[in-house]
PDB file of C-alpha atoms in Angstrom:
ATOM      1  CA  MET Q1013      -1.430  -0.651  15.665  1.00 96.00           C
ATOM      2  CA  GLU Q1014      -0.589   2.861  14.607  1.00 98.00           C
ATOM      3  CA  PHE Q1015       2.339   3.597  12.303  1.00 98.00           C
ATOM      4  CA  THR Q1016       4.056   6.781  11.264  1.00 97.00           C
ATOM      5  CA  ALA Q1017       5.223   6.812   7.643  1.00 96.00           C
ATOM      6  CA  GLU Q1018       8.761   6.316   8.948  1.00 97.00           C
ATOM      7  CA  GLN Q1019       7.746   3.266  11.020  1.00 98.00           C
ATOM      8  CA  LEU Q1020       5.806   1.815   8.086  1.00 98.00           C
ATOM      9  CA  SER Q1021       8.901   2.109   5.884  1.00 98.00           C
ATOM     10  CA  GLN Q1022      10.631  -0.503   8.056  1.00 98.00           C
ATOM     11  CA  TYR Q1023       8.184  -3.128   6.725  1.00 98.00           C
ATOM     12  CA  ASN Q1024       9.339  -2.961   3.104  1.00 97.00           C
ATOM     13  CA  GLY Q1025      10.510  -6.558   2.766  1.00 97.00           C
ATOM     14  CA  THR Q1026      14.248  -5.915   3.041  1.00 96.00           C
ATOM     15  CA  ASP Q1027      14.373  -7.413   6.559  1.00 96.00           C
ATOM     16  CA  SER Q1028      13.191 -11.017   6.238  1.00 93.00           C
ATOM     17  CA  SER Q1029      12.431 -11.160   9.974  1.00 97.00           C
ATOM     18  CA  LYS Q1030       9.647  -8.545   9.558  1.00 97.00           C
ATOM     19  CA  PRO Q1031       6.354  -8.759   7.702  1.00 98.00           C
ATOM     20  CA  ILE Q1032       5.698  -6.714   4.551  1.00 98.00           C
ATOM     21  CA  TYR Q1033       3.098  -3.964   4.861  1.00 98.00           C
ATOM     22  CA  VAL Q1034       1.337  -1.793   2.273  1.00 98.00           C
ATOM     23  CA  ALA Q1035      -1.115   0.954   3.225  1.00 98.00           C
ATOM     24  CA  ILE Q1036      -4.165   2.028   1.252  1.00 98.00           C
ATOM     25  CA  LYS Q1037      -6.075   5.123   2.343  1.00 97.00           C
ATOM     26  CA  GLY Q1038      -4.224   4.984   5.652  1.00 97.00           C
ATOM     27  CA  ARG Q1039      -5.116   1.360   6.431  1.00 98.00           C
ATOM     28  CA  VAL Q1040      -2.108  -0.934   6.762  1.00 98.00           C
ATOM     29  CA  PHE Q1041      -2.360  -4.404   5.215  1.00 98.00           C
ATOM     30  CA  ASP Q1042      -0.008  -7.307   5.915  1.00 98.00           C
ATOM     31  CA  VAL Q1043       0.899  -8.449   2.391  1.00 98.00           C
ATOM     32  CA  THR Q1044       3.597 -10.901   3.492  1.00 98.00           C
ATOM     33  CA  THR Q1045       1.724 -13.793   1.846  1.00 97.00           C
ATOM     34  CA  GLY Q1046       2.158 -11.869  -1.429  1.00 96.00           C
ATOM     35  CA  LYS Q1047       5.932 -11.693  -0.918  1.00 96.00           C
ATOM     36  CA  SER Q1048       6.626 -12.628  -4.546  1.00 96.00           C
ATOM     37  CA  PHE Q1049       4.765  -9.438  -5.577  1.00 96.00           C
ATOM     38  CA  TYR Q1050       5.679  -7.039  -2.757  1.00 97.00           C
ATOM     39  CA  GLY Q1051       9.049  -8.353  -1.601  1.00 96.00           C
ATOM     40  CA  PRO Q1052      12.409  -7.262  -3.020  1.00 95.00           C
ATOM     41  CA  GLY Q1053      12.468  -7.804  -6.781  1.00 96.00           C
ATOM     42  CA  GLY Q1054       8.684  -8.214  -6.951  1.00 96.00           C
ATOM     43  CA  ASP Q1055       6.571  -6.331  -9.480  1.00 96.00           C
ATOM     44  CA  TYR Q1056       4.978  -4.232  -6.719  1.00 96.00           C
ATOM     45  CA  ALA Q1057       7.970  -3.940  -4.362  1.00 97.00           C
ATOM     46  CA  ILE Q1058       7.859  -0.157  -4.868  1.00 97.00           C
ATOM     47  CA  PHE Q1059       4.656  -0.102  -2.730  1.00 98.00           C
ATOM     48  CA  ALA Q1060       6.091  -2.087   0.206  1.00 98.00           C
ATOM     49  CA  GLY Q1061       6.451  -0.111   3.413  1.00 98.00           C
ATOM     50  CA  LYS Q1062       4.454   2.806   2.029  1.00 98.00           C
ATOM     51  CA  ASP Q1063       0.951   4.164   1.580  1.00 98.00           C
ATOM     52  CA  ALA Q1064       0.472   3.453  -2.120  1.00 98.00           C
ATOM     53  CA  SER Q1065      -3.007   4.970  -2.475  1.00 98.00           C
ATOM     54  CA  ARG Q1066      -2.238   7.482  -5.229  1.00 98.00           C
ATOM     55  CA  ALA Q1067      -0.167   5.037  -7.285  1.00 98.00           C
ATOM     56  CA  LEU Q1068      -2.840   2.331  -7.074  1.00 98.00           C
ATOM     57  CA  GLY Q1069      -5.566   4.779  -8.109  1.00 98.00           C
ATOM     58  CA  LYS Q1070      -3.486   5.935 -11.062  1.00 97.00           C
ATOM     59  CA  MET Q1071      -2.319   2.378 -11.875  1.00 97.00           C
ATOM     60  CA  SER Q1072       1.216   3.776 -11.704  1.00 97.00           C
ATOM     61  CA  LYS Q1073       4.526   2.348 -10.587  1.00 96.00           C
ATOM     62  CA  ASN Q1074       6.264   5.731 -10.723  1.00 95.00           C
ATOM     63  CA  GLU Q1075       8.055   6.616  -7.484  1.00 94.00           C
ATOM     64  CA  GLU Q1076       6.486  10.097  -7.391  1.00 95.00           C
ATOM     65  CA  ASP Q1077       2.986   8.584  -7.391  1.00 96.00           C
ATOM     66  CA  VAL Q1078       3.631   6.325  -4.374  1.00 97.00           C
ATOM     67  CA  SER Q1079       1.936   8.658  -1.932  1.00 96.00           C
ATOM     68  CA  PRO Q1080      -1.053   8.787   0.427  1.00 96.00           C
ATOM     69  CA  SER Q1081      -2.289  11.975  -1.319  1.00 96.00           C
ATOM     70  CA  LEU Q1082      -5.608  11.588  -3.124  1.00 97.00           C
ATOM     71  CA  GLU Q1083      -5.588  15.221  -4.233  1.00 96.00           C
ATOM     72  CA  GLY Q1084      -6.443  15.657  -7.891  1.00 95.00           C
ATOM     73  CA  LEU Q1085      -7.430  12.033  -8.524  1.00 97.00           C
ATOM     74  CA  THR Q1086     -10.270  11.712 -11.020  1.00 98.00           C
ATOM     75  CA  GLU Q1087     -13.487   9.876 -10.209  1.00 98.00           C
ATOM     76  CA  LYS Q1088     -12.261   6.975 -12.353  1.00 98.00           C
ATOM     77  CA  GLU Q1089      -8.956   6.849 -10.438  1.00 98.00           C
ATOM     78  CA  MET Q1090     -10.828   6.923  -7.109  1.00 98.00           C
ATOM     79  CA  ASN Q1091     -12.979   4.009  -8.316  1.00 98.00           C
ATOM     80  CA  THR Q1092      -9.816   2.124  -9.303  1.00 98.00           C
ATOM     81  CA  LEU Q1093      -8.356   2.788  -5.841  1.00 98.00           C
ATOM     82  CA  ASN Q1094     -11.569   1.578  -4.177  1.00 98.00           C
ATOM     83  CA  ASP Q1095     -11.397  -1.613  -6.267  1.00 98.00           C
ATOM     84  CA  TRP Q1096      -7.806  -2.183  -5.104  1.00 98.00           C
ATOM     85  CA  GLU Q1097      -8.879  -1.605  -1.518  1.00 98.00           C
ATOM     86  CA  LYS Q1098     -11.612  -4.250  -1.847  1.00 98.00           C
ATOM     87  CA  LYS Q1099      -9.098  -6.727  -3.311  1.00 98.00           C
ATOM     88  CA  PHE Q1100      -6.703  -6.099  -0.426  1.00 98.00           C
ATOM     89  CA  GLU Q1101      -9.523  -6.456   2.139  1.00 98.00           C
ATOM     90  CA  ALA Q1102     -10.432  -9.847   0.667  1.00 98.00           C
ATOM     91  CA  LYS Q1103      -6.860 -11.103   0.551  1.00 97.00           C
ATOM     92  CA  TYR Q1104      -4.802  -9.512   3.341  1.00 98.00           C
ATOM     93  CA  PRO Q1105      -5.361  -8.764   7.037  1.00 98.00           C
ATOM     94  CA  VAL Q1106      -5.511  -5.157   8.231  1.00 98.00           C
ATOM     95  CA  VAL Q1107      -2.881  -4.676  10.929  1.00 98.00           C
ATOM     96  CA  GLY Q1108      -3.202  -0.977  11.681  1.00 98.00           C
ATOM     97  CA  ARG Q1109      -3.324   2.512  10.297  1.00 98.00           C
ATOM     98  CA  VAL Q1110      -0.940   5.270   9.326  1.00 97.00           C
ATOM     99  CA  ILE Q1111      -0.930   8.366  11.500  1.00 95.00           C
ATOM    100  CA  SER Q1112       0.627  11.694  10.579  1.00 79.00           C
TER     101      SER Q1112
END
């Protein structure tokens, strides 16, 4: 499936009838099984319904870092992001991608 950022935002865990999605580098993962982390009140709820690439690379939970932009990330931050991506691939199914 293809999602615009606006469509992806509908999968942020606030509607219990919908799954919870998080995108990394444009790939959308179904993180519903990690609801305690990504659902409302969870430690990583800020990432739900968004492409969290920049924030994951920077290990940040600041709202301004929750962005698909990789611009200006250091090599270390890119490696961190790639590690997160591998963890997500091992744990959660890919359900689509974000289109602009």
